[in-house]
Amino acid sequence: MPAALDFIHSLSLSDIPAPVRAQAELSLLDLIGVAAGGIGTRLSQIIRDHAHTEFGGHLPMLFDGRHTSATGGALAAGMTIDALDAHDGFNPAKGHIGCPLFPAALMLGHEANVAGRDFLTAIILGYEFGARAAMAQHATVPDYHTSGSWGAVTAAAAGARLLQLDPDTTRHALGIAEYHGPRSQMMRCIDTPTMVKDGSGWGSMAGVSAVKLAQSGFTGAPAITVEEAPDFWADLGNRWYMLEQYYKPYPVCRWAQAPIEAALHLRQSHGLGPDDITSIEIHTFHESVRLAMPTPDSTEAAQYSTSFPVAVALARGTVTPSDISDAAVSDPTILGLASKIKMVESDHANAHFPLKRFARVIITTPRGQFESDWHEPLWDHTAPPSEADLRMKYHALADPVLGHDTAARIEESLSGLDKKPLSALSDQLLRPISA
């Protein structure tokens, strides 16, 4: 049996180091906060209406309460999280493991009424599986595919564990998920940002569907990225990629976050205001330069822009969800600053991508030119946020939407989940916000 398949069925929570378990809880909290932040977007409203109308079932949707199927619920939750580009990610994958994984595990785990420890084991297994599936896929295809593509296989792996499929049925589930997963090209959405985004919701849906189909006898093995790329799977159980995820302080593409840090450094160091700035140069890697959307017409375009959030940061000292909402993209001060930005592709930054995302900024003013050093995004795994940082971020996103008391109850239900049923958490999540 391939090592990856054996890992799905043999991993025990007791095998997992305590720091890995603790980080998984924080990643789940972060994903839940981002989902709360994304629930008010048009994207989320449309996809939840779609899931309720088109996917018949008995399961309530995340922060909605209306019923759908496990596949529909995974689609809606995955796209709701992806609606606000603030969730965790993995540099070598150039994408996000948690976004397709968590919705699939939540819906399947709630439907099967699993124990909290089994859910947590599936989540950690999913992060380890997803990291390697992503790297294996990127090594086998010329195009840069969205998180939903390898995320479908990741969701199927977690689902197979939760539903206790036998190894042969699991093998078919992974094969179905890989075959039917959304092999969507990420740079298409970078060049023309729309609601399709990173494909995570579709990948989560495909993974859940694959598990259900395999359980019913549908065949689909093998998954090439799992069975024909052994080098990527050899360190399972020894190297824990759960500890190598990054987090986002700002709700925009990770590729824009190093430019934001460089711009904020100059703003703070030299007391620069919007009226002081004559021109701005951002030197960074190719993919960040491709986020060339100075005049976004929607929150999707604002989130997949480098110049617009950098202009927000220079004007306001930070970037919040309200700063990149549909209602905020016509702000004349921000648009004026964004129009002064020139994007410059850097060989130095290109050479380090995707493991490092470098940027430097040069700002010209009437009193002189100011140039930053090379900056990286905040909260990479090499300089991670503290537990307090992530809990503060969670409440900043969740409290305005859910109310502080509800957000605190969710936080409390996640604590010690290994000693509770999953329903202690999922009953809090799968209800309308107004309840």
CSV table of C-alpha atoms in Angstrom, one decimal:
chain,number,residue,atom,x,y,z
A,1,MET,CA,0.0,0.0,0.0
A,2,PRO,CA,1.4,3.5,-0.9
A,3,ALA,CA,2.6,5.4,2.2
A,4,ALA,CA,0.0,8.1,1.7
A,5,LEU,CA,-2.9,5.6,1.8
A,6,ASP,CA,-1.5,3.9,4.9
A,7,PHE,CA,-1.2,7.3,6.6
A,8,ILE,CA,-4.9,8.0,6.1
A,9,HIS,CA,-5.9,4.9,8.0
A,10,SER,CA,-3.1,4.4,10.5
A,11,LEU,CA,-2.6,8.0,11.9
A,12,SER,CA,-3.8,8.3,15.5
A,13,LEU,CA,-4.2,11.6,17.4
A,14,SER,CA,-1.8,10.2,20.0
A,15,ASP,CA,0.9,9.9,17.2
A,16,ILE,CA,0.7,13.7,16.6
A,17,PRO,CA,3.0,16.0,18.5
A,18,ALA,CA,1.3,18.4,20.9
A,19,PRO,CA,2.5,21.6,19.0
A,20,VAL,CA,0.9,20.2,15.8
A,21,ARG,CA,-2.4,19.6,17.6
A,22,ALA,CA,-2.3,23.1,19.1
A,23,GLN,CA,-1.5,24.7,15.7
A,24,ALA,CA,-4.4,22.8,14.1
A,25,GLU,CA,-6.8,24.4,16.6
A,26,LEU,CA,-5.5,27.9,15.8
A,27,SER,CA,-5.8,27.2,12.1
A,28,LEU,CA,-9.4,26.1,12.5
A,29,LEU,CA,-10.2,29.2,14.6
A,30,ASP,CA,-8.6,31.3,11.8
A,31,LEU,CA,-10.7,29.6,9.1
A,32,ILE,CA,-13.9,30.1,11.1
A,33,GLY,CA,-13.1,33.8,11.6
A,34,VAL,CA,-12.5,34.2,7.9
A,35,ALA,CA,-15.7,32.5,7.1
A,36,ALA,CA,-17.6,34.9,9.4
A,37,GLY,CA,-15.8,37.8,7.6
A,38,GLY,CA,-16.8,36.4,4.2
A,39,ILE,CA,-20.4,35.6,4.9
A,40,GLY,CA,-21.6,39.1,4.1
A,41,THR,CA,-20.1,39.2,0.6
A,42,ARG,CA,-22.3,38.8,-2.6
A,43,LEU,CA,-20.2,35.8,-3.5
A,44,SER,CA,-21.2,34.0,-0.3
A,45,GLN,CA,-24.8,35.0,-0.6
A,46,ILE,CA,-25.0,33.7,-4.2
A,47,ILE,CA,-23.3,30.4,-3.5
A,48,ARG,CA,-25.3,29.7,-0.4
A,49,ASP,CA,-28.6,30.4,-2.2
A,50,HIS,CA,-27.3,28.1,-5.0
A,51,ALA,CA,-26.4,25.3,-2.6
A,52,HIS,CA,-29.7,25.5,-0.8
A,53,THR,CA,-31.7,25.5,-4.0
A,54,GLU,CA,-29.8,23.0,-6.1
A,55,PHE,CA,-28.3,20.5,-3.6
A,56,GLY,CA,-31.1,18.8,-1.8
A,57,GLY,CA,-30.3,17.5,1.7
A,58,HIS,CA,-30.8,17.6,5.4
A,59,LEU,CA,-27.6,19.3,6.6
A,60,PRO,CA,-27.5,23.0,7.6
A,61,MET,CA,-25.0,25.3,6.0
A,62,LEU,CA,-22.2,27.2,7.8
A,63,PHE,CA,-23.6,30.3,9.4
A,64,ASP,CA,-26.8,30.0,7.4
A,65,GLY,CA,-29.0,27.2,8.8
A,66,ARG,CA,-30.8,26.4,5.6
A,67,HIS,CA,-30.5,22.8,4.5
A,68,THR,CA,-28.4,21.3,1.7
A,69,SER,CA,-26.3,18.1,1.2
A,70,ALA,CA,-22.8,17.5,2.4
A,71,THR,CA,-21.5,18.3,-1.1
A,72,GLY,CA,-23.5,21.5,-1.3
A,73,GLY,CA,-22.5,22.5,2.2
A,74,ALA,CA,-18.8,22.0,1.4
A,75,LEU,CA,-19.2,24.1,-1.7
A,76,ALA,CA,-20.9,26.9,0.1
A,77,ALA,CA,-18.5,26.9,3.1
A,78,GLY,CA,-15.4,26.7,1.0
A,79,MET,CA,-16.4,29.6,-1.3
A,80,THR,CA,-17.5,31.6,1.7
A,81,ILE,CA,-14.1,31.2,3.3
A,82,ASP,CA,-12.5,32.0,-0.1
A,83,ALA,CA,-14.7,35.1,-0.4
A,84,LEU,CA,-12.4,36.9,2.0
A,85,ASP,CA,-8.7,36.3,1.1
A,86,ALA,CA,-7.5,36.1,4.7
A,87,HIS,CA,-7.1,32.4,5.3
A,88,ASP,CA,-3.9,30.4,6.0
A,89,GLY,CA,-1.7,29.0,3.2
A,90,PHE,CA,1.4,27.0,2.4
A,91,ASN,CA,4.2,28.6,0.4
A,92,PRO,CA,5.3,25.6,-1.7
A,93,ALA,CA,1.7,24.9,-2.7
A,94,LYS,CA,1.2,28.5,-3.8
A,95,GLY,CA,-2.2,28.0,-2.2
A,96,HIS,CA,-4.4,27.1,0.8
A,97,ILE,CA,-4.9,23.7,2.3
A,98,GLY,CA,-7.5,24.6,5.0
A,99,CYS,CA,-10.0,26.3,2.7
A,100,PRO,CA,-11.0,23.1,0.8
A,101,LEU,CA,-10.2,20.8,3.7
A,102,PHE,CA,-12.2,22.2,6.6
A,103,PRO,CA,-15.6,22.5,4.9
A,104,ALA,CA,-15.5,18.9,3.7
A,105,ALA,CA,-14.4,17.6,7.1
A,106,LEU,CA,-17.0,19.7,8.8
A,107,MET,CA,-19.9,18.6,6.7
A,108,LEU,CA,-19.0,14.9,6.5
A,109,GLY,CA,-18.0,14.8,10.2
A,110,HIS,CA,-21.3,16.5,11.3
A,111,GLU,CA,-23.4,14.2,9.1
A,112,ALA,CA,-21.6,11.1,10.6
A,113,ASN,CA,-21.8,12.5,14.1
A,114,VAL,CA,-18.1,11.8,14.7
A,115,ALA,CA,-16.1,12.4,17.8
A,116,GLY,CA,-14.1,15.6,18.1
A,117,ARG,CA,-10.8,13.7,18.3
A,118,ASP,CA,-11.6,12.0,15.0
A,119,PHE,CA,-12.4,15.3,13.4
A,120,LEU,CA,-9.1,16.8,14.6
A,121,THR,CA,-7.2,13.8,13.4
A,122,ALA,CA,-8.8,14.2,10.0
A,123,ILE,CA,-7.9,17.9,9.8
A,124,ILE,CA,-4.3,17.3,10.7
A,125,LEU,CA,-4.1,14.4,8.3
A,126,GLY,CA,-5.6,16.7,5.7
A,127,TYR,CA,-3.0,19.4,6.2
A,128,GLU,CA,-0.2,16.8,5.9
A,129,PHE,CA,-1.8,15.2,2.9
A,130,GLY,CA,-2.7,18.4,1.2
A,131,ALA,CA,0.8,19.9,1.4
A,132,ARG,CA,2.3,16.9,-0.3
A,133,ALA,CA,-0.5,16.5,-2.9
A,134,ALA,CA,0.0,20.1,-3.9
A,135,MET,CA,3.7,19.8,-4.3
A,136,ALA,CA,3.3,16.6,-6.2
A,137,GLN,CA,0.8,18.1,-8.6
A,138,HIS,CA,2.8,21.2,-9.2
A,139,ALA,CA,5.7,19.0,-10.1
A,140,THR,CA,3.7,17.1,-12.8
A,141,VAL,CA,1.9,19.9,-14.6
A,142,PRO,CA,3.1,23.0,-16.5
A,143,ASP,CA,0.3,25.3,-15.4
A,144,TYR,CA,-0.2,26.8,-12.0
A,145,HIS,CA,-3.5,25.3,-10.8
A,146,THR,CA,-5.8,26.5,-8.1
A,147,SER,CA,-6.0,25.1,-4.5
A,148,GLY,CA,-9.3,23.4,-5.5
A,149,SER,CA,-7.4,21.0,-7.8
A,150,TRP,CA,-5.2,19.3,-5.3
A,151,GLY,CA,-7.7,20.4,-2.6
A,152,ALA,CA,-10.2,17.9,-4.0
A,153,VAL,CA,-7.8,15.0,-3.3
A,154,THR,CA,-7.1,16.5,0.2
A,155,ALA,CA,-10.8,16.7,1.0
A,156,ALA,CA,-11.3,13.1,-0.2
A,157,ALA,CA,-8.5,11.9,2.1
A,158,ALA,CA,-10.0,13.5,5.1
A,159,GLY,CA,-13.5,12.3,4.2
A,160,ALA,CA,-12.3,8.7,3.7
A,161,ARG,CA,-10.8,8.8,7.2
A,162,LEU,CA,-14.0,10.3,8.7
A,163,LEU,CA,-16.3,7.8,7.0
A,164,GLN,CA,-13.9,4.9,7.8
A,165,LEU,CA,-13.6,3.7,4.2
A,166,ASP,CA,-11.5,0.6,3.7
A,167,PRO,CA,-8.2,1.1,1.9
A,168,ASP,CA,-9.4,0.0,-1.5
A,169,THR,CA,-12.4,2.2,-1.4
A,170,THR,CA,-10.2,5.1,-0.2
A,171,ARG,CA,-8.0,4.5,-3.2
A,172,HIS,CA,-11.0,4.9,-5.5
A,173,ALA,CA,-12.1,8.0,-3.6
A,174,LEU,CA,-8.8,9.7,-4.2
A,175,GLY,CA,-8.8,8.7,-7.8
A,176,ILE,CA,-12.3,10.1,-8.4
A,177,ALA,CA,-11.4,13.3,-6.6
A,178,GLU,CA,-8.2,13.8,-8.6
A,179,TYR,CA,-10.0,13.1,-11.9
A,180,HIS,CA,-13.0,15.3,-11.2
A,181,GLY,CA,-11.2,18.0,-9.2
A,182,PRO,CA,-11.2,21.5,-10.8
A,183,ARG,CA,-8.0,21.8,-12.7
A,184,SER,CA,-8.5,25.5,-13.0
A,185,GLN,CA,-5.6,27.8,-13.9
A,186,MET,CA,-4.9,30.3,-11.2
A,187,MET,CA,-3.4,33.0,-13.3
A,188,ARG,CA,-6.6,33.4,-15.3
A,189,CYS,CA,-8.4,34.7,-12.2
A,190,ILE,CA,-5.4,36.8,-11.3
A,191,ASP,CA,-5.5,38.5,-14.7
A,192,THR,CA,-9.3,38.8,-14.6
A,193,PRO,CA,-10.5,38.6,-10.9
A,194,THR,CA,-14.0,37.2,-10.5
A,195,MET,CA,-15.9,35.1,-8.0
A,196,VAL,CA,-14.3,31.9,-9.1
A,197,LYS,CA,-11.2,32.8,-7.1
A,198,ASP,CA,-9.0,29.9,-5.9
A,199,GLY,CA,-11.4,27.0,-6.8
A,200,SER,CA,-11.4,25.9,-3.1
A,201,GLY,CA,-15.1,25.5,-2.7
A,202,TRP,CA,-15.4,23.5,-5.9
A,203,GLY,CA,-12.5,21.3,-4.8
A,204,SER,CA,-14.1,20.7,-1.4
A,205,MET,CA,-17.4,19.7,-3.1
A,206,ALA,CA,-15.5,17.4,-5.5
A,207,GLY,CA,-13.7,15.7,-2.6
A,208,VAL,CA,-17.0,15.1,-0.7
A,209,SER,CA,-18.7,13.8,-3.8
A,210,ALA,CA,-15.7,11.5,-4.5
A,211,VAL,CA,-16.0,10.0,-1.0
A,212,LYS,CA,-19.7,9.4,-1.3
A,213,LEU,CA,-19.4,7.9,-4.8
A,214,ALA,CA,-16.6,5.6,-3.8
A,215,GLN,CA,-18.6,4.5,-0.8
A,216,SER,CA,-21.4,3.6,-3.2
A,217,GLY,CA,-19.1,1.5,-5.4
A,218,PHE,CA,-18.1,4.0,-8.0
A,219,THR,CA,-14.5,3.4,-9.2
A,220,GLY,CA,-11.7,5.9,-9.9
A,221,ALA,CA,-8.2,4.7,-8.9
A,222,PRO,CA,-5.4,5.6,-9.1
A,223,ALA,CA,-4.6,9.1,-8.1
A,224,ILE,CA,-1.4,9.8,-9.9
A,225,THR,CA,-0.2,12.5,-7.6
A,226,VAL,CA,-0.5,10.1,-4.7
A,227,GLU,CA,0.6,6.8,-6.2
A,228,GLU,CA,3.2,7.9,-8.7
A,229,ALA,CA,5.1,10.6,-6.8
A,230,PRO,CA,6.7,8.7,-3.9
A,231,ASP,CA,9.4,11.3,-3.1
A,232,PHE,CA,6.8,13.7,-1.9
A,233,TRP,CA,5.3,11.2,0.6
A,234,ALA,CA,8.4,9.7,2.2
A,235,ASP,CA,8.5,12.0,5.2
A,236,LEU,CA,4.8,11.5,6.3
A,237,GLY,CA,4.7,11.4,10.1
A,238,ASN,CA,8.2,12.8,10.5
A,239,ARG,CA,7.9,16.3,9.0
A,240,TRP,CA,4.8,18.1,10.1
A,241,TYR,CA,3.7,20.7,7.5
A,242,MET,CA,0.9,21.8,9.9
A,243,LEU,CA,3.7,23.8,11.5
A,244,GLU,CA,4.8,25.4,8.2
A,245,GLN,CA,1.6,27.2,7.3
A,246,TYR,CA,1.5,31.0,7.0
A,247,TYR,CA,-1.3,33.3,8.2
A,248,LYS,CA,-2.5,36.6,6.8
A,249,PRO,CA,-2.8,39.9,8.8
A,250,TYR,CA,-4.6,41.5,5.8
A,251,PRO,CA,-7.6,40.1,3.8
A,252,VAL,CA,-5.9,40.3,0.3
A,253,CYS,CA,-3.8,38.0,-1.8
A,254,ARG,CA,-0.5,36.9,-0.1
A,255,TRP,CA,1.4,38.2,-3.1
A,256,ALA,CA,0.4,41.8,-2.1
A,257,GLN,CA,1.4,41.5,1.5
A,258,ALA,CA,5.1,42.0,1.2
A,259,PRO,CA,4.5,45.3,-0.7
A,260,ILE,CA,2.1,46.3,2.0
A,261,GLU,CA,4.7,45.8,4.7
A,262,ALA,CA,7.4,47.7,2.7
A,263,ALA,CA,5.0,50.6,2.1
A,264,LEU,CA,3.9,50.7,5.7
A,265,HIS,CA,7.6,50.8,6.8
A,266,LEU,CA,8.2,53.9,4.7
A,267,ARG,CA,4.9,55.5,5.9
A,268,GLN,CA,5.8,55.0,9.5
A,269,SER,CA,9.6,55.8,9.2
A,270,HIS,CA,9.1,59.1,7.3
A,271,GLY,CA,5.7,60.2,8.4
A,272,LEU,CA,4.2,60.1,4.9
A,273,GLY,CA,0.6,60.9,4.2
A,274,PRO,CA,-1.3,60.5,0.9
A,275,ASP,CA,-0.8,64.2,-0.1
A,276,ASP,CA,3.0,63.8,0.3
A,277,ILE,CA,3.4,61.1,-2.4
A,278,THR,CA,4.2,61.9,-6.0
A,279,SER,CA,5.0,58.4,-7.2
A,280,ILE,CA,5.4,54.8,-5.9
A,281,GLU,CA,7.4,52.0,-7.3
A,282,ILE,CA,6.9,48.4,-6.2
A,283,HIS,CA,9.7,45.9,-7.0
A,284,THR,CA,8.5,42.3,-6.6
A,285,PHE,CA,8.1,38.9,-8.2
A,286,HIS,CA,6.2,38.2,-11.5
A,287,GLU,CA,3.0,36.9,-9.9
A,288,SER,CA,2.6,39.9,-7.7
A,289,VAL,CA,3.2,42.2,-10.7
A,290,ARG,CA,0.4,40.4,-12.4
A,291,LEU,CA,-2.0,41.6,-9.7
A,292,ALA,CA,-2.1,44.8,-11.6
A,293,MET,CA,-5.6,46.1,-10.7
A,294,PRO,CA,-5.3,49.8,-9.7
A,295,THR,CA,-9.0,50.4,-10.3
A,296,PRO,CA,-10.9,47.4,-9.0
A,297,ASP,CA,-14.7,47.3,-9.5
A,298,SER,CA,-15.5,44.7,-6.8
A,299,THR,CA,-14.1,43.2,-3.7
A,300,GLU,CA,-12.8,40.2,-5.7
A,301,ALA,CA,-10.7,42.6,-7.9
A,302,ALA,CA,-9.5,44.6,-4.8
A,303,GLN,CA,-8.4,41.4,-3.1
A,304,TYR,CA,-6.5,40.3,-6.2
A,305,SER,CA,-4.7,43.6,-6.6
A,306,THR,CA,-1.3,44.7,-5.3
A,307,SER,CA,-1.6,48.5,-6.0
A,308,PHE,CA,-5.1,49.0,-4.4
A,309,PRO,CA,-4.3,47.5,-1.0
A,310,VAL,CA,-0.9,49.2,-0.9
A,311,ALA,CA,-2.7,52.5,-1.5
A,312,VAL,CA,-5.1,51.6,1.3
A,313,ALA,CA,-2.2,50.9,3.6
A,314,LEU,CA,-0.4,54.1,2.8
A,315,ALA,CA,-3.6,56.1,3.4
A,316,ARG,CA,-4.9,54.3,6.5
A,317,GLY,CA,-2.0,52.5,8.1
A,318,THR,CA,-3.6,49.0,7.7
A,319,VAL,CA,-6.0,47.0,5.4
A,320,THR,CA,-9.3,45.7,6.8
A,321,PRO,CA,-12.2,43.9,5.2
A,322,SER,CA,-14.2,47.1,5.0
A,323,ASP,CA,-11.3,48.8,3.1
A,324,ILE,CA,-11.6,46.2,0.2
A,325,SER,CA,-15.3,45.7,0.2
A,326,ASP,CA,-17.5,46.4,-2.8
A,327,ALA,CA,-18.5,49.7,-1.3
A,328,ALA,CA,-14.9,50.8,-0.8
A,329,VAL,CA,-13.4,50.3,-4.2
A,330,SER,CA,-14.5,53.8,-5.5
A,331,ASP,CA,-12.8,55.8,-2.8
A,332,PRO,CA,-11.1,58.7,-4.6
A,333,THR,CA,-8.2,59.0,-2.2
A,334,ILE,CA,-7.3,55.3,-2.6
A,335,LEU,CA,-7.7,55.3,-6.3
A,336,GLY,CA,-5.6,58.5,-6.6
A,337,LEU,CA,-2.8,56.8,-4.7
A,338,ALA,CA,-3.1,53.6,-6.6
A,339,SER,CA,-2.8,55.5,-9.9
A,340,LYS,CA,0.7,56.6,-8.8
A,341,ILE,CA,2.0,53.1,-8.4
A,342,LYS,CA,4.3,51.5,-11.0
A,343,MET,CA,4.9,47.7,-10.7
A,344,VAL,CA,8.4,46.5,-11.5
A,345,GLU,CA,9.3,42.8,-11.9
A,346,SER,CA,12.5,41.9,-9.9
A,347,ASP,CA,14.9,39.1,-10.8
A,348,HIS,CA,15.8,38.9,-7.1
A,349,ALA,CA,12.2,38.4,-6.0
A,350,ASN,CA,11.5,35.9,-8.8
A,351,ALA,CA,14.5,33.8,-7.8
A,352,HIS,CA,13.0,33.2,-4.3
A,353,PHE,CA,9.4,32.6,-5.2
A,354,PRO,CA,7.3,30.7,-4.1
A,355,LEU,CA,9.2,29.9,-0.9
A,356,LYS,CA,9.8,33.5,-0.2
A,357,ARG,CA,7.7,36.5,-1.4
A,358,PHE,CA,9.9,39.6,-1.5
A,359,ALA,CA,9.1,43.2,-2.3
A,360,ARG,CA,10.6,46.6,-1.8
A,361,VAL,CA,9.0,50.0,-2.3
A,362,ILE,CA,10.4,53.4,-3.5
A,363,ILE,CA,8.3,56.4,-2.7
A,364,THR,CA,9.0,59.8,-4.3
A,365,THR,CA,7.8,63.0,-2.5
A,366,PRO,CA,8.6,66.7,-3.0
A,367,ARG,CA,11.1,66.4,-0.1
A,368,GLY,CA,12.9,63.5,-1.5
A,369,GLN,CA,12.9,59.8,-2.4
A,370,PHE,CA,12.5,57.1,0.2
A,371,GLU,CA,13.4,53.4,-0.5
A,372,SER,CA,12.7,50.4,1.7
A,373,ASP,CA,14.7,47.3,2.2
A,374,TRP,CA,13.4,44.0,0.9
A,375,HIS,CA,10.4,42.9,2.9
A,376,GLU,CA,8.5,39.7,3.4
A,377,PRO,CA,4.8,39.2,4.4
A,378,LEU,CA,4.1,39.1,8.1
A,379,TRP,CA,3.2,35.8,9.8
A,380,ASP,CA,5.2,33.4,7.7
A,381,HIS,CA,6.0,30.1,9.5
A,382,THR,CA,9.6,31.3,10.0
A,383,ALA,CA,8.3,34.3,12.0
A,384,PRO,CA,4.8,33.1,13.0
A,385,PRO,CA,2.1,35.0,14.7
A,386,SER,CA,1.6,34.4,18.4
A,387,GLU,CA,-1.5,32.5,19.7
A,388,ALA,CA,-2.7,35.9,20.9
A,389,ASP,CA,-2.3,37.4,17.5
A,390,LEU,CA,-4.5,34.8,15.8
A,391,ARG,CA,-7.1,34.9,18.5
A,392,MET,CA,-7.2,38.7,18.2
A,393,LYS,CA,-7.6,38.4,14.4
A,394,TYR,CA,-10.4,35.8,14.9
A,395,HIS,CA,-12.4,38.2,17.1
A,396,ALA,CA,-11.7,41.2,14.8
A,397,LEU,CA,-13.4,39.2,12.0
A,398,ALA,CA,-16.0,37.3,13.9
A,399,ASP,CA,-17.3,39.6,16.6
A,400,PRO,CA,-18.8,42.2,14.2
A,401,VAL,CA,-20.7,39.5,12.3
A,402,LEU,CA,-21.5,36.9,15.0
A,403,GLY,CA,-21.5,39.1,18.1
A,404,HIS,CA,-18.8,38.7,20.7
A,405,ASP,CA,-20.7,36.2,22.9
A,406,THR,CA,-21.3,33.8,20.0
A,407,ALA,CA,-17.8,34.1,18.8
A,408,ALA,CA,-16.5,33.4,22.2
A,409,ARG,CA,-18.7,30.3,22.5
A,410,ILE,CA,-17.3,29.0,19.2
A,411,GLU,CA,-13.8,29.6,20.5
A,412,GLU,CA,-14.6,27.8,23.7
A,413,SER,CA,-16.2,24.8,21.9
A,414,LEU,CA,-13.0,24.4,19.8
A,415,SER,CA,-10.9,24.3,22.9
A,416,GLY,CA,-10.5,20.7,24.1
A,417,LEU,CA,-12.5,19.4,21.2
A,418,ASP,CA,-10.6,16.1,21.4
A,419,LYS,CA,-12.6,15.3,24.5
A,420,LYS,CA,-16.0,16.3,23.0
A,421,PRO,CA,-18.2,15.3,20.2
A,422,LEU,CA,-17.7,17.3,17.0
A,423,SER,CA,-21.3,18.5,17.5
A,424,ALA,CA,-20.1,20.7,20.3
A,425,LEU,CA,-18.4,22.8,17.6
A,426,SER,CA,-20.5,22.1,14.5
A,427,ASP,CA,-23.8,22.9,16.2
A,428,GLN,CA,-22.4,26.3,16.9
A,429,LEU,CA,-21.3,26.8,13.3
A,430,LEU,CA,-24.2,25.3,11.4
A,431,ARG,CA,-26.9,27.7,12.5
A,432,PRO,CA,-28.1,31.1,11.2
A,433,ILE,CA,-26.1,34.1,12.4
A,434,SER,CA,-29.3,35.7,13.8
A,435,ALA,CA,-30.0,32.7,16.1
